[in-house]
Amino acid sequence: MNTLLWIPLGLIALWMALRFLPAGADRHRPLIELIALIDLLTAPLLVILACAIVIQAWPQSALALIELTLVTLWRLQYRFHLPSPMGSRHRDGLQSDNRHRTDTSNQSDTGADRPESQQCNQDMPDSARIHTDPHDLASATSHPALSLRVMTLNCRYGKADTQSILEQVQSQNVDVLALQEVNSTLLTHLQKAGIRQTLPYLVEGPQTKNDNGGRNALFSRQEPIWSQPAALDLEASAVPLMLLHTQAGTIRVASVHPRSPQRGAKQWGLGIERLAQLSSENMETGPGIVPPAFTIIMGDCNANLHHPTFRAMLKSGRLRDTSLSLSRGPHPTFPHCRALLPPLIEIDHVLVSQGIRVKSMKTIRVPDSDHYGLLTELCI
């Protein structure tokens, strides 16, 4: 019995080691799925540890405890400021040498020793919400923090309940809604339900042969100063993008859904890698428009922070995962089913650039979707 315990412990050690593969080496199945499920190793490790203690297999107990500690530490990063295994300064954002981000970088670093939810004013006046005047651009340091409420949801082949989506948008006072896996039927039902009365501006990705379960779409309360239905060249659902003007500067917002691994592991990795381009100064912005100061990327990324390719994309794009930055624990979003089983993994994300802080985040249930949605309040 003692010897048999080494087998699962060795397999779990190899499983955990997949997290440390070089970026790009995880673009193979079933590695993608195995890496996504690393957090779930806590359960078998607890069973093995208990068995090892009962039969007094102390070497096996020690190894099981070490492995269990590592998995626990990875999860505790979502609650405490622990040293990050994904590289220095991931939580607080990477320093940017872009001249238009200098002031906001200094603001972000000032509060880096406490959760971001405590860095914004708790009572945000309505006057400080998203600004719609297209004139008089000013730096973020000249104005109080601006609040922006964003929501993202995978609509499961266009089957998500449209009335529930509308109720969430209205009750939560959502400013920008990012949807994935939408179709014409769902968009028609949303419009008939009255979503355009709350979020009148829509940018939708065009239908292509590479659609990943459907198209992506963006709804906004504010009229964009520029938009693009397909911002990236990739074999997946087109990425709709819009630019919104605020007192703090222009914000680039995108709805993304990289290809699912079962539809092609290499294209899965390439799609995630190219998300970093959305925060680049070289992204097209339209004639006469200054490159945006801030970037918000929302959607079903089909990856979590255990995937080396995903972490490399965050570093390359100088992006942060809002769930990690908030220090309130992980926000699992998949799978959402009617059974008692809760969502197990966090593959839906809201990613932000330097200068954007996170006030709150929660998951939301929408009937007939296989994902939980994410509702996030950001401060700029």
Coordinates of C-alpha atoms in Angstrom, one line a residue:
M1 CA 0.0 0.0 0.0
N2 CA 2.8 2.4 0.9
T3 CA 4.5 1.8 -2.5
L4 CA 1.2 2.3 -4.4
L5 CA 0.8 5.8 -3.0
W6 CA 3.9 6.9 -4.9
I7 CA 2.1 6.3 -8.2
P8 CA -0.7 9.0 -7.8
L9 CA 1.7 11.3 -6.0
G10 CA 4.1 11.1 -8.9
L11 CA 1.4 11.6 -11.5
I12 CA 0.1 14.6 -9.6
A13 CA 3.6 16.1 -9.4
L14 CA 4.0 15.8 -13.2
W15 CA 0.5 17.3 -13.6
M16 CA 1.4 20.3 -11.5
A17 CA 4.7 20.7 -13.3
L18 CA 2.8 21.4 -16.5
R19 CA 2.2 24.9 -15.1
F20 CA 5.9 25.7 -15.5
L21 CA 6.2 24.8 -19.2
P22 CA 7.5 27.5 -21.4
A23 CA 4.9 29.8 -23.0
G24 CA 3.7 28.0 -26.2
A25 CA 4.6 24.5 -25.0
D26 CA 1.1 24.2 -23.6
R27 CA -0.5 24.4 -27.0
H28 CA -1.3 20.7 -27.2
R29 CA -4.2 18.6 -26.0
P30 CA -4.8 17.3 -23.4
L31 CA -2.2 19.6 -21.8
I32 CA -4.6 22.6 -22.1
E33 CA -7.4 20.8 -20.3
L34 CA -5.0 19.3 -17.6
I35 CA -3.5 22.7 -16.8
A36 CA -6.9 24.3 -16.5
L37 CA -7.9 21.7 -13.9
I38 CA -4.8 22.1 -11.6
D39 CA -6.9 23.8 -8.9
L40 CA -9.0 20.7 -8.6
L41 CA -6.1 18.6 -7.4
T42 CA -6.8 19.7 -3.9
A43 CA -9.4 17.0 -3.4
P44 CA -7.4 13.9 -4.4
L45 CA -4.3 15.3 -2.5
L46 CA -6.4 15.5 0.7
V47 CA -7.5 11.9 0.2
I48 CA -4.0 10.7 -0.4
L49 CA -2.7 12.6 2.6
A50 CA -5.3 11.2 4.9
C51 CA -4.6 7.6 3.7
A52 CA -0.8 8.1 4.1
I53 CA -1.3 9.4 7.6
V54 CA -3.6 6.5 8.6
I55 CA -1.1 3.8 7.4
Q56 CA 1.9 5.9 8.7
A57 CA 3.5 6.3 5.3
W58 CA 5.5 9.4 6.4
P59 CA 7.5 10.0 3.2
Q60 CA 4.3 9.9 1.1
S61 CA 2.6 12.1 3.7
A62 CA 5.4 14.6 3.3
L63 CA 5.2 14.7 -0.5
A64 CA 1.4 14.9 -0.4
L65 CA 1.6 17.8 2.0
I66 CA 4.1 19.7 -0.2
E67 CA 2.0 19.3 -3.3
L68 CA -1.1 20.3 -1.4
T69 CA 0.7 23.4 0.0
L70 CA 1.7 24.5 -3.5
V71 CA -1.8 24.2 -4.9
T72 CA -3.2 26.1 -1.9
L73 CA -0.6 28.8 -2.3
W74 CA -1.6 29.3 -6.0
R75 CA -5.2 29.8 -4.9
L76 CA -4.3 32.1 -2.0
Q77 CA -2.8 34.5 -4.5
Y78 CA -6.4 35.5 -5.1
R79 CA -6.8 36.6 -1.5
F80 CA -3.3 37.8 -0.3
H81 CA -0.3 39.5 -1.8
L82 CA 1.9 36.5 -2.0
P83 CA 5.0 36.3 -4.3
S84 CA 3.6 35.6 -7.7
P85 CA 4.9 32.5 -9.6
M86 CA 4.0 34.2 -12.9
G87 CA 6.7 36.8 -12.6
S88 CA 7.4 39.9 -10.7
R89 CA 4.8 42.8 -10.6
H90 CA 2.0 40.8 -12.2
R91 CA -0.5 41.8 -9.6
D92 CA 0.3 45.5 -9.5
G93 CA 0.8 45.8 -13.2
L94 CA 4.0 46.0 -15.3
Q95 CA 5.7 49.3 -15.7
S96 CA 5.0 51.0 -18.9
D97 CA 7.3 53.3 -20.8
N98 CA 4.5 54.8 -22.9
R99 CA 4.4 58.5 -22.3
H100 CA 0.6 58.7 -22.1
R101 CA 0.5 56.2 -19.2
T102 CA 3.1 57.8 -16.9
D103 CA 0.7 59.6 -14.5
T104 CA -1.7 56.7 -14.2
S105 CA 1.2 54.3 -13.5
N106 CA 2.3 56.4 -10.5
Q107 CA -1.3 56.4 -9.2
S108 CA -1.6 52.7 -9.4
D109 CA 1.7 52.0 -7.7
T110 CA 0.9 54.3 -4.8
G111 CA -1.8 51.9 -3.5
A112 CA -0.1 48.7 -4.4
D113 CA 0.2 47.5 -0.8
R114 CA -3.6 47.1 -0.3
P115 CA -6.4 45.4 -2.2
E116 CA -7.5 47.5 -5.2
S117 CA -11.1 47.5 -3.9
Q118 CA -9.9 49.8 -1.1
Q119 CA -8.1 52.2 -3.5
C120 CA -11.3 53.7 -4.9
N121 CA -13.8 55.9 -3.1
Q122 CA -16.5 53.7 -1.6
D123 CA -19.3 56.1 -2.4
M124 CA -18.9 57.0 -6.1
P125 CA -21.1 60.0 -7.0
D126 CA -23.1 59.8 -10.2
S127 CA -21.3 62.8 -11.5
A128 CA -18.1 60.8 -11.5
R129 CA -19.5 58.0 -13.7
I130 CA -18.5 57.6 -17.4
H131 CA -18.2 61.0 -19.1
T132 CA -19.8 61.6 -22.4
D133 CA -18.5 65.1 -23.4
P134 CA -16.1 64.5 -26.4
H135 CA -14.3 67.8 -25.7
D136 CA -11.7 69.0 -23.1
L137 CA -9.5 65.9 -22.7
A138 CA -7.7 66.0 -19.4
S139 CA -5.3 63.9 -17.5
A140 CA -6.5 61.4 -14.9
T141 CA -4.8 63.3 -12.1
S142 CA -7.0 66.4 -12.7
H143 CA -10.3 64.6 -12.0
P144 CA -11.8 62.4 -9.3
A145 CA -11.8 58.6 -10.0
L146 CA -14.3 57.6 -12.7
S147 CA -16.4 54.5 -12.2
L148 CA -17.2 52.1 -15.1
R149 CA -19.4 49.0 -14.7
V150 CA -18.7 46.3 -17.2
M151 CA -20.2 42.9 -17.7
T152 CA -19.2 39.9 -19.8
L153 CA -21.1 36.7 -20.6
N154 CA -20.7 33.7 -22.9
C155 CA -24.2 33.2 -24.3
R156 CA -23.9 29.4 -25.2
Y157 CA -24.6 29.4 -28.9
G158 CA -27.0 32.3 -28.5
K159 CA -29.3 30.4 -26.1
A160 CA -28.8 32.5 -23.0
D161 CA -32.0 34.0 -21.5
T162 CA -32.3 37.5 -23.0
Q163 CA -34.7 38.8 -20.3
S164 CA -32.2 37.8 -17.6
I165 CA -29.4 39.6 -19.4
L166 CA -31.5 42.7 -19.7
E167 CA -32.4 42.6 -16.0
Q168 CA -28.8 42.3 -15.0
V169 CA -27.8 45.2 -17.2
Q170 CA -30.6 47.4 -15.8
S171 CA -30.3 46.4 -12.1
Q172 CA -26.5 46.6 -12.0
N173 CA -26.4 49.8 -14.0
V174 CA -24.0 48.3 -16.6
D175 CA -22.1 50.8 -18.8
V176 CA -20.5 48.3 -21.2
L177 CA -21.7 44.7 -22.0
A178 CA -19.5 42.2 -23.7
L179 CA -21.2 39.1 -25.1
Q180 CA -19.7 36.0 -26.7
E181 CA -21.4 33.2 -28.7
V182 CA -24.2 35.4 -29.9
N183 CA -26.3 35.0 -33.0
S184 CA -28.8 37.1 -34.9
T185 CA -31.7 35.5 -33.0
L186 CA -30.3 36.5 -29.6
L187 CA -29.5 40.0 -30.8
T188 CA -33.0 40.4 -32.1
H189 CA -34.5 39.2 -28.9
L190 CA -32.3 41.5 -26.9
Q191 CA -33.4 44.5 -29.0
K192 CA -37.1 43.5 -28.7
A193 CA -36.6 43.3 -24.9
G194 CA -35.4 46.9 -25.0
I195 CA -31.7 46.6 -24.4
R196 CA -31.0 49.5 -26.8
Q197 CA -32.9 51.8 -24.5
T198 CA -30.2 51.2 -21.8
L199 CA -27.2 50.4 -24.0
P200 CA -28.0 52.1 -27.3
Y201 CA -24.7 51.5 -29.1
L202 CA -23.8 48.2 -30.5
V203 CA -20.6 46.9 -32.3
E204 CA -20.8 43.3 -33.4
G205 CA -18.3 41.0 -35.0
P206 CA -19.0 39.8 -38.5
Q207 CA -20.0 36.2 -39.1
T208 CA -17.1 34.1 -40.4
K209 CA -16.3 30.4 -40.9
N210 CA -14.1 30.6 -37.8
D211 CA -16.8 31.6 -35.4
N212 CA -16.2 30.0 -32.1
G213 CA -19.8 28.9 -31.2
G214 CA -21.1 32.3 -32.4
R215 CA -20.1 35.9 -32.7
N216 CA -18.8 38.5 -30.2
A217 CA -20.7 41.8 -29.5
L218 CA -20.2 45.0 -27.5
F219 CA -23.1 47.1 -26.1
S220 CA -22.3 50.6 -24.7
R221 CA -24.2 53.2 -22.8
Q222 CA -22.0 55.9 -24.3
E223 CA -21.5 56.6 -28.0
P224 CA -18.1 55.4 -29.1
I225 CA -15.8 57.9 -30.8
W226 CA -14.6 55.1 -33.0
S227 CA -15.3 51.4 -33.4
Q228 CA -14.1 48.4 -35.4
P229 CA -16.0 45.1 -35.9
A230 CA -12.9 42.9 -36.3
A231 CA -9.8 44.3 -34.6
L232 CA -7.5 41.3 -34.8
D233 CA -6.5 38.9 -37.5
L234 CA -7.0 35.4 -36.0
E235 CA -8.9 32.2 -36.8
A236 CA -11.6 32.6 -34.2
S237 CA -14.7 34.8 -33.6
A238 CA -14.0 38.4 -34.8
V239 CA -13.1 40.8 -32.0
P240 CA -15.3 43.9 -31.9
L241 CA -13.7 47.0 -30.4
M242 CA -14.8 50.5 -29.5
L243 CA -13.1 53.6 -28.1
L244 CA -14.9 55.5 -25.4
H245 CA -14.0 59.0 -24.2
T246 CA -13.8 59.8 -20.5
Q247 CA -12.3 62.6 -18.5
A248 CA -9.4 60.4 -17.6
G249 CA -8.7 59.6 -21.3
T250 CA -9.8 57.3 -24.1
I251 CA -10.6 53.7 -23.2
R252 CA -10.3 50.9 -25.7
V253 CA -12.8 48.1 -25.0
A254 CA -13.0 44.7 -26.7
S255 CA -15.1 41.5 -26.5
V256 CA -12.9 38.4 -27.1
H257 CA -13.4 34.6 -27.4
P258 CA -10.2 32.8 -28.5
R259 CA -10.7 29.5 -30.2
S260 CA -11.7 26.6 -27.9
P261 CA -8.9 24.0 -27.6
Q262 CA -11.1 21.2 -29.0
R263 CA -11.4 23.3 -32.2
G264 CA -7.6 23.5 -32.6
A265 CA -4.9 23.7 -29.9
K266 CA -2.5 25.7 -31.9
Q267 CA -5.1 28.3 -32.9
W268 CA -6.1 28.4 -29.2
G269 CA -2.6 29.4 -28.3
L270 CA -2.3 31.9 -31.2
G271 CA -5.6 33.5 -30.3
I272 CA -4.6 34.1 -26.7
E273 CA -1.2 35.3 -27.7
R274 CA -2.6 38.0 -30.0
L275 CA -4.9 39.4 -27.3
A276 CA -1.8 41.3 -26.2
Q277 CA -2.0 43.4 -29.4
L278 CA -5.2 45.0 -28.1
S279 CA -3.2 47.1 -25.6
S280 CA -0.6 48.1 -28.1
E281 CA -0.1 51.7 -29.2
N282 CA 0.1 50.3 -32.8
M283 CA -3.5 49.2 -32.8
E284 CA -5.6 51.1 -35.4
T285 CA -7.6 53.9 -33.8
G286 CA -9.0 55.8 -36.8
P287 CA -7.7 59.0 -38.4
G288 CA -6.8 61.8 -36.0
I289 CA -7.5 59.8 -32.8
V290 CA -4.8 59.7 -30.1
P291 CA -3.9 56.1 -29.0
P292 CA -6.1 55.2 -26.0
A293 CA -4.7 55.6 -22.5
F294 CA -6.5 52.5 -21.1
T295 CA -7.5 49.1 -22.3
I296 CA -10.3 46.7 -21.1
I297 CA -10.5 43.2 -22.6
M298 CA -13.5 41.1 -21.6
G299 CA -14.6 37.6 -22.6
D300 CA -14.3 33.9 -22.5
C301 CA -10.6 33.4 -22.9
N302 CA -10.7 29.6 -22.6
A303 CA -7.7 29.8 -20.3
N304 CA -6.8 30.6 -16.7
L305 CA -3.7 31.8 -14.9
H306 CA -2.2 28.4 -14.8
H307 CA -1.7 28.4 -18.6
P308 CA 1.8 29.6 -19.5
T309 CA 0.5 31.1 -22.8
F310 CA -2.1 33.1 -20.9
R311 CA 0.4 34.5 -18.4
A312 CA 2.9 35.4 -21.2
M313 CA 0.1 37.3 -23.0
L314 CA -0.6 39.3 -19.8
K315 CA 3.1 40.2 -19.5
S316 CA 3.5 41.0 -23.1
G317 CA 0.4 43.2 -23.2
R318 CA 1.1 44.8 -19.8
L319 CA -2.3 43.6 -18.6
R320 CA -3.7 42.5 -15.3
D321 CA -6.4 40.0 -14.4
T322 CA -9.0 41.9 -12.3
S323 CA -10.0 38.8 -10.3
L324 CA -6.4 38.4 -9.1
S325 CA -5.9 42.1 -8.5
L326 CA -9.1 42.4 -6.3
S327 CA -7.8 40.0 -3.6
R328 CA -11.2 38.7 -2.9
G329 CA -10.7 35.1 -4.0
P330 CA -11.1 33.5 -7.4
H331 CA -14.3 33.8 -9.5
P332 CA -15.0 30.5 -11.2
T333 CA -17.3 30.8 -14.2
F334 CA -17.4 27.4 -15.9
P335 CA -19.3 25.1 -16.1
H336 CA -22.6 26.5 -15.2
C337 CA -25.2 23.8 -15.0
R338 CA -28.5 23.2 -13.2
A339 CA -27.1 20.5 -11.0
L340 CA -25.7 21.3 -7.6
L341 CA -22.2 21.3 -8.9
P342 CA -20.8 24.9 -8.8
P343 CA -18.5 26.3 -11.4
L344 CA -15.0 24.8 -11.1
I345 CA -12.6 26.9 -13.2
E346 CA -12.2 30.6 -14.0
I347 CA -11.8 30.9 -17.8
D348 CA -13.8 34.1 -18.3
H349 CA -11.8 37.3 -17.5
V350 CA -11.8 41.0 -17.4
L351 CA -8.3 42.2 -18.2
V352 CA -7.2 45.8 -17.7
S353 CA -4.2 47.9 -18.5
Q354 CA -2.1 50.1 -16.1
G355 CA -4.0 52.9 -14.4
I356 CA -7.3 51.0 -14.1
R357 CA -8.2 49.8 -10.6
V358 CA -10.8 47.3 -9.5
K359 CA -13.5 48.3 -7.0
S360 CA -15.6 45.1 -7.1
M361 CA -16.3 41.9 -9.0
K362 CA -19.0 39.2 -8.8
T363 CA -20.3 36.3 -10.8
I364 CA -23.8 36.3 -12.1
R365 CA -26.1 33.5 -13.2
V366 CA -27.9 33.7 -16.5
P367 CA -30.3 30.8 -17.3
D368 CA -29.5 28.7 -20.4
S369 CA -25.8 29.7 -20.5
D370 CA -23.1 27.2 -19.6
H371 CA -20.9 30.1 -18.1
Y372 CA -21.4 32.4 -15.2
G373 CA -21.1 36.1 -16.2
L374 CA -18.7 38.5 -14.6
L375 CA -19.8 41.9 -13.4
T376 CA -16.9 44.3 -12.5
E377 CA -16.8 47.9 -11.3
L378 CA -13.6 49.6 -12.4
C379 CA -12.1 52.9 -11.3
I380 CA -10.1 55.1 -13.7

